[in-house]
Short mmCIF file of C-alpha atoms and ligand atoms in Angstrom, two decimals:
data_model
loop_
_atom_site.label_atom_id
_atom_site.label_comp_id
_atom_site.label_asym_id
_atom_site.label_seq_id
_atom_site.Cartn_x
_atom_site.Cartn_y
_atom_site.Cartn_z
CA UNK A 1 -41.62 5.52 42.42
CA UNK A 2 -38.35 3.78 43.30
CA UNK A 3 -37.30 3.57 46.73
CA UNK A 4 -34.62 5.87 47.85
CA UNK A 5 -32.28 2.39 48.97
CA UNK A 6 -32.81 0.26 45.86
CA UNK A 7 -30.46 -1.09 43.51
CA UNK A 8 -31.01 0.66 40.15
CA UNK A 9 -29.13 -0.98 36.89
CA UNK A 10 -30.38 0.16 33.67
CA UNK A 11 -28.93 0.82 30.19
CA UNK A 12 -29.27 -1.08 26.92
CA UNK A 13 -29.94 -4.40 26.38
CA UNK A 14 -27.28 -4.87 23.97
CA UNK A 15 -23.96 -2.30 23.30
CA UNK A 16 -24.28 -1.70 19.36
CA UNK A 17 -22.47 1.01 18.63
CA UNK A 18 -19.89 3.44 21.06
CA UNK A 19 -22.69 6.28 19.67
CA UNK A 20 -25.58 4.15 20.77
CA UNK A 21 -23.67 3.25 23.99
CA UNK A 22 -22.26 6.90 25.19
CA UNK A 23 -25.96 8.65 23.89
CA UNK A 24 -27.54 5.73 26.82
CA UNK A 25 -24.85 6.70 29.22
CA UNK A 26 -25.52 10.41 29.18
CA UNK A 27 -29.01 9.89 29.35
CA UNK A 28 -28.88 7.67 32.46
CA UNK A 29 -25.62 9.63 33.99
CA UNK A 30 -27.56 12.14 36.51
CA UNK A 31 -30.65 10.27 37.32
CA UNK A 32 -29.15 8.04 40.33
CA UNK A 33 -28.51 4.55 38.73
CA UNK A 34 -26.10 2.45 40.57
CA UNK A 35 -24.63 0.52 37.65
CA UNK A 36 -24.83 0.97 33.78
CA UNK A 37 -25.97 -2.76 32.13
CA UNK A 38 -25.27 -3.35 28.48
CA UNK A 39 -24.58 -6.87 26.97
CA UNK A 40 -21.17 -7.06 24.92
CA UNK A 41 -22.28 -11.14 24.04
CA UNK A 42 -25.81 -12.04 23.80
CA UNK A 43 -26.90 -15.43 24.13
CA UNK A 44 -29.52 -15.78 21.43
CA UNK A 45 -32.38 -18.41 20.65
CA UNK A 46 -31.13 -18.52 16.84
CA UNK A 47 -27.88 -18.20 14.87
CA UNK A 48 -27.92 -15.52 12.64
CA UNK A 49 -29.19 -12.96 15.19
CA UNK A 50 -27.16 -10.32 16.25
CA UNK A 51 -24.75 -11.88 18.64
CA UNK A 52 -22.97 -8.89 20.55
CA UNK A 53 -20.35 -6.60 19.57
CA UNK A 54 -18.27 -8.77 20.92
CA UNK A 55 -14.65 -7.60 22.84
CA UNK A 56 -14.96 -3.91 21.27
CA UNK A 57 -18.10 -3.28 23.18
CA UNK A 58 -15.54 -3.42 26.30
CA UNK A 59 -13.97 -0.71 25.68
CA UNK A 60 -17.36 1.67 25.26
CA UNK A 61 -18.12 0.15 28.34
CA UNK A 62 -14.79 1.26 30.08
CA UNK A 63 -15.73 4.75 28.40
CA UNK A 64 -18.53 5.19 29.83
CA UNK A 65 -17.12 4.61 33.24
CA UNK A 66 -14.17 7.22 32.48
CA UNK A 67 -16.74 9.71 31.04
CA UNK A 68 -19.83 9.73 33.32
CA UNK A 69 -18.17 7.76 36.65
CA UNK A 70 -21.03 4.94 36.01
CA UNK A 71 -20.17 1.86 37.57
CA UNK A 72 -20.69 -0.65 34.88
CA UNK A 73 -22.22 -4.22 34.32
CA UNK A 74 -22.06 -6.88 31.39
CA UNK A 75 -23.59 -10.42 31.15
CA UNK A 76 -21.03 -13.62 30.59
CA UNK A 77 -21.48 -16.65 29.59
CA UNK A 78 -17.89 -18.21 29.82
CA UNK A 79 -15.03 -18.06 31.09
CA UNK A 80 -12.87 -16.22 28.81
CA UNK A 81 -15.91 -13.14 29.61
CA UNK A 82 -14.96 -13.08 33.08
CA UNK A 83 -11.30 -12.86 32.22
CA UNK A 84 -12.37 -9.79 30.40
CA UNK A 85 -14.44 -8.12 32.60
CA UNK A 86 -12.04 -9.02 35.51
CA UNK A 87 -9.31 -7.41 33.16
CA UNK A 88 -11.04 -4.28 32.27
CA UNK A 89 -12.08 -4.07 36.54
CA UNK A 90 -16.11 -4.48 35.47
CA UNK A 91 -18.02 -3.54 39.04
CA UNK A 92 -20.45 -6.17 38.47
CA UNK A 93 -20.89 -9.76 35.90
CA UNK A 94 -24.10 -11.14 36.07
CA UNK A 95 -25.21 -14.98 34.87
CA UNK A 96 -27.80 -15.18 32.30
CA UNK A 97 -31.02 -17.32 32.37
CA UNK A 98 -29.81 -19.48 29.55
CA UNK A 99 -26.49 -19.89 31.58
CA UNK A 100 -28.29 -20.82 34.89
CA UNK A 101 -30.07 -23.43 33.85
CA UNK A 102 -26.67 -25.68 32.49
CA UNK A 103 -24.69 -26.44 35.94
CA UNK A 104 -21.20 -26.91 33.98
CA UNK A 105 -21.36 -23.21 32.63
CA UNK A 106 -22.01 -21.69 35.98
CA UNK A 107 -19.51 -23.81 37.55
CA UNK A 108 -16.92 -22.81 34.57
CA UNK A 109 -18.08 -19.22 35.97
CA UNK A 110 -17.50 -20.01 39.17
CA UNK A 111 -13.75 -21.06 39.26
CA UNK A 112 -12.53 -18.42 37.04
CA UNK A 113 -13.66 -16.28 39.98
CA UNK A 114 -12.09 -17.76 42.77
CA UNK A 115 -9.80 -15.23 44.49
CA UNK A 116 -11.31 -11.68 42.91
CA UNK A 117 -13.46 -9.48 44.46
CA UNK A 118 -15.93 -8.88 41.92
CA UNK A 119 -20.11 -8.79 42.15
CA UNK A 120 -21.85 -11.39 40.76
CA UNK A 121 -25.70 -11.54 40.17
CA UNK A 122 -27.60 -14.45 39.32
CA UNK A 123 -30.17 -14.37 36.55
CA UNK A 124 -33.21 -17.35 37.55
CA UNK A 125 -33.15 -19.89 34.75
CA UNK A 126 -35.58 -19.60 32.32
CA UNK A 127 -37.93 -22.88 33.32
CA UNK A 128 -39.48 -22.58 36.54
CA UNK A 129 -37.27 -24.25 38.71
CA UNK A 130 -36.29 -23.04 41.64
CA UNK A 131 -33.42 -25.47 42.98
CA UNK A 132 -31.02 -24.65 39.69
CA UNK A 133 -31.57 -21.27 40.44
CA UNK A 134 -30.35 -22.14 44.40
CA UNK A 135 -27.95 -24.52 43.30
CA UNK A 136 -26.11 -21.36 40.92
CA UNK A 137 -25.88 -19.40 44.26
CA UNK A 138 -24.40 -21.75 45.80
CA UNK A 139 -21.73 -22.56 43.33
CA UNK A 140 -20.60 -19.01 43.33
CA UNK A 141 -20.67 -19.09 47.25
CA UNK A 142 -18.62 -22.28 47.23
CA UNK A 143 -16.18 -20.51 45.12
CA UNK A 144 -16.03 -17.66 47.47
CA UNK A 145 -17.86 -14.99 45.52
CA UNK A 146 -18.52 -12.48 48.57
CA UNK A 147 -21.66 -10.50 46.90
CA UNK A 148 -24.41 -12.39 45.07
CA UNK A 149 -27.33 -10.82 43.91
CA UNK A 150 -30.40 -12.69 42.76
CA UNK A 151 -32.12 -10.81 39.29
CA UNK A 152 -35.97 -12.35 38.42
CA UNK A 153 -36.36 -12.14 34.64
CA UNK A 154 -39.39 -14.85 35.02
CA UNK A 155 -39.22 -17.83 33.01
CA UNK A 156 -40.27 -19.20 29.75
CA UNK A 157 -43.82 -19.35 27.99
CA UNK A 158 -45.21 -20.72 24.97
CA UNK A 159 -48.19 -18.40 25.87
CA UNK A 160 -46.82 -14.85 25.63
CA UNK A 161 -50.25 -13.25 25.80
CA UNK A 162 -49.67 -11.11 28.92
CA UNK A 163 -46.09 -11.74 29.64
CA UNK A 164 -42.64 -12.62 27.63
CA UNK A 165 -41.33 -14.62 30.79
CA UNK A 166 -44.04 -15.69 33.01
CA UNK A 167 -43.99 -13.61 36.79
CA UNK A 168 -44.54 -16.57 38.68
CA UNK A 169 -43.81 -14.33 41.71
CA UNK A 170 -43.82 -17.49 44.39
CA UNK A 171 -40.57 -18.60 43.02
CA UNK A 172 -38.33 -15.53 44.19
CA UNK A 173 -39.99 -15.19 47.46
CA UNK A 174 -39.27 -18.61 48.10
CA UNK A 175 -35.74 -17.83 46.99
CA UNK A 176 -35.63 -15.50 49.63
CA UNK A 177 -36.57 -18.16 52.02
CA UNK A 178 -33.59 -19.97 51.03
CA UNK A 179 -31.53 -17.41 51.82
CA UNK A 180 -32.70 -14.51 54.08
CA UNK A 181 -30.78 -11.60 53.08
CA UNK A 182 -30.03 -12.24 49.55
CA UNK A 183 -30.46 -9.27 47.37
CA UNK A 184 -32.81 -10.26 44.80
CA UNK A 185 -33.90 -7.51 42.00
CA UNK A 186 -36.25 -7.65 39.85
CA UNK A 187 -35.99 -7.58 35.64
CA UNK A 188 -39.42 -5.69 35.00
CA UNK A 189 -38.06 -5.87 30.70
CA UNK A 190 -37.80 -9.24 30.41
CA UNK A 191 -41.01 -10.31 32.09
CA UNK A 192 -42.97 -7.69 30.03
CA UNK A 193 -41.26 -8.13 27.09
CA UNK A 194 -43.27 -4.61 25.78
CA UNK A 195 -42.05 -1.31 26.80
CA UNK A 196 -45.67 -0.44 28.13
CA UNK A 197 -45.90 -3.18 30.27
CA UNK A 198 -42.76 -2.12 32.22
CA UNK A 199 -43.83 0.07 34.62
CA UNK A 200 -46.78 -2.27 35.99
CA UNK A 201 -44.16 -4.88 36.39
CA UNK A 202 -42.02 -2.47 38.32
CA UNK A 203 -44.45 -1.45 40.70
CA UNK A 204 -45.70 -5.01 41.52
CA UNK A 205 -41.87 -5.89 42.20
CA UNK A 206 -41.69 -2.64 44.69
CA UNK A 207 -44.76 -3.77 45.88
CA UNK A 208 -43.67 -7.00 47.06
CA UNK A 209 -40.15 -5.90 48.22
CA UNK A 210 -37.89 -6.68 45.69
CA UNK A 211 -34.77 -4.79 46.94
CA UNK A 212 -34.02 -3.09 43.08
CA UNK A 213 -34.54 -3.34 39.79
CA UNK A 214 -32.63 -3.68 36.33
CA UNK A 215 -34.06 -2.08 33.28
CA UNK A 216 -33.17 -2.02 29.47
CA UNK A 217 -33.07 1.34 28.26
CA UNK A 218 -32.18 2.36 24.59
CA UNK A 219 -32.20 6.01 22.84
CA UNK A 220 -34.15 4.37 19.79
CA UNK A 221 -36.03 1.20 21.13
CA UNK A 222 -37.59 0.69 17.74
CA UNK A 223 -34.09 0.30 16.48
CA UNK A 224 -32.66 -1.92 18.53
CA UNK A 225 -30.61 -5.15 17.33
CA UNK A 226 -31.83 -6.94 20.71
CA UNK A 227 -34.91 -6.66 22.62
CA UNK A 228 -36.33 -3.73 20.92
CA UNK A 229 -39.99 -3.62 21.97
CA UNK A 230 -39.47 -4.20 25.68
CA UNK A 231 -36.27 -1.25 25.78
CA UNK A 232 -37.88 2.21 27.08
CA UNK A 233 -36.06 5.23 26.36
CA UNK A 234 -33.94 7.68 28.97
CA UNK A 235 -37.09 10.17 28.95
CA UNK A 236 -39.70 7.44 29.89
CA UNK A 237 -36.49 5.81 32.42
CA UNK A 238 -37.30 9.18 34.27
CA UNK A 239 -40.67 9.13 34.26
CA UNK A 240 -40.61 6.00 35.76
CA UNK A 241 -38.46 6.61 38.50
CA UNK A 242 -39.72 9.73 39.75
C1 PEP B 301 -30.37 -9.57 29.02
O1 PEP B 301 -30.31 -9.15 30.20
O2 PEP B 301 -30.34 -8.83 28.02
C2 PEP B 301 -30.58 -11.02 28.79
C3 PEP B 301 -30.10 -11.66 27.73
O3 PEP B 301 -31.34 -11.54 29.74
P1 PEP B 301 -31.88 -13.01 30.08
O4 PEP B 301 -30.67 -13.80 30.48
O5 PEP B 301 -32.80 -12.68 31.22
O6 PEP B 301 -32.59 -13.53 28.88
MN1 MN B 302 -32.35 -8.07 26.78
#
């Protein structure tokens, strides 16, 4: 169902345990994903949630690079994160929604990586407004990050009836009228916000010529400290690639 040229990150939405991490890994390690995603700090709504596995979680990470030849992704939020992904050689950082939306984080993001070489997408923040998400772009192009990659993980509801984050699918396509030939993916897992709702978000993102996707995948959804009823497992990954 993917197209052949897409940009295909998927893994869990948070690393948990080196077990949970590797099992994730093998399961996504011949099936043609370009980069292995798993958050090592999560940014959550409430204290007292599980926060990431913090530092540790690296070193799974860097694992499952050695083991399966993934290239591998992680979300910061800060700038000691990007010292440790650019330390451990991460292929890819990406800028969470509730980073995007404060201009002092991403620019904190932004000069620690002046100078490297490393990819950088670009979660949309999580209100509807589409000039913070521009303005993040720019402030990693104005830092000289070569490749920026735009991810739509839709934005905030009160009304989660149909939708965690709310599509509004005008907002990235006039992204991509700011700038033409900006990769911009699509998060299918954190619009639906339910496993079943995953695929039907994928498809309308191929439909409208999103140029990838990133998708949460987790050997035991139901047991997962993050995110667990939007997380699909390997098997269903498969099924909805094919
Ligand atoms: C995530 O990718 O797990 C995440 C925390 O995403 P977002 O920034 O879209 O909420
Ligand atoms: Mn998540």
């Amino acid at each position: 169902m993917i197209p052949v040229n897409s940009l295909v990150i998927s893994g869990p939405c948070s690393a948990e345990t080196r077990e949970q991490v590797l099992e994730t890994a093998l399961g996504l390690s011949n099936v043609g994903i370009d980069y292995f995603r798993a958050g090592i700090w999560k940014p959550r709504t409430r204290p007292g949630e599980f926060e990431g596995i913090g530092d540790v979680g690296i070193s799974w990470m860097c694992e499952v690079r050695e083991t399966y030849g993934l290239k591998i992704a992680t979300e910061v939020a800060k700038a000691e994160h990007v010292e440790f992904a650019l330390k451990n050689n991460f292929d890819m950082i990406w800028v969470g929604a509730r980073s995007t939306v404060n201009p002092f984080t991403v620019q904190e993001i932004a000069e620690c990586l002046q100078g490297t070489n490393i990819k950088v997408m670009v979660k949309n923040p999580v209100n509807p407004d589409l000039k913070l998400w521009v303005g993040g772009i720019e402030r990693l192009y104005k830092a000289g990050v070569k490749k920026v990659i735009a991810i739509h993980r839709g934005f905030s509801t009160y009304d989660k009836q149909r939708y965690r984050n709310l599509p509004n699918w005008q907002i990235p396509i006039a992204l991509r009228a700011e700038f033409p030939g900006l990769e911009i993916i699509c998060d299918p897992s954190h619009i639906s916000g339910i496993a079943n709702n995953v695929f039907e978000v994928s498809q309308k993102a191929i439909d409208l010529k999103f140029d990838g996707l990133m998708i949460e995948v987790h050997p035991n959804p139901a047991a997962a400290k993050t995110d667990a009823k939007q997380q699909i497992t390997p098997k269903k990954y498969l099924e909805l690639i094919l």
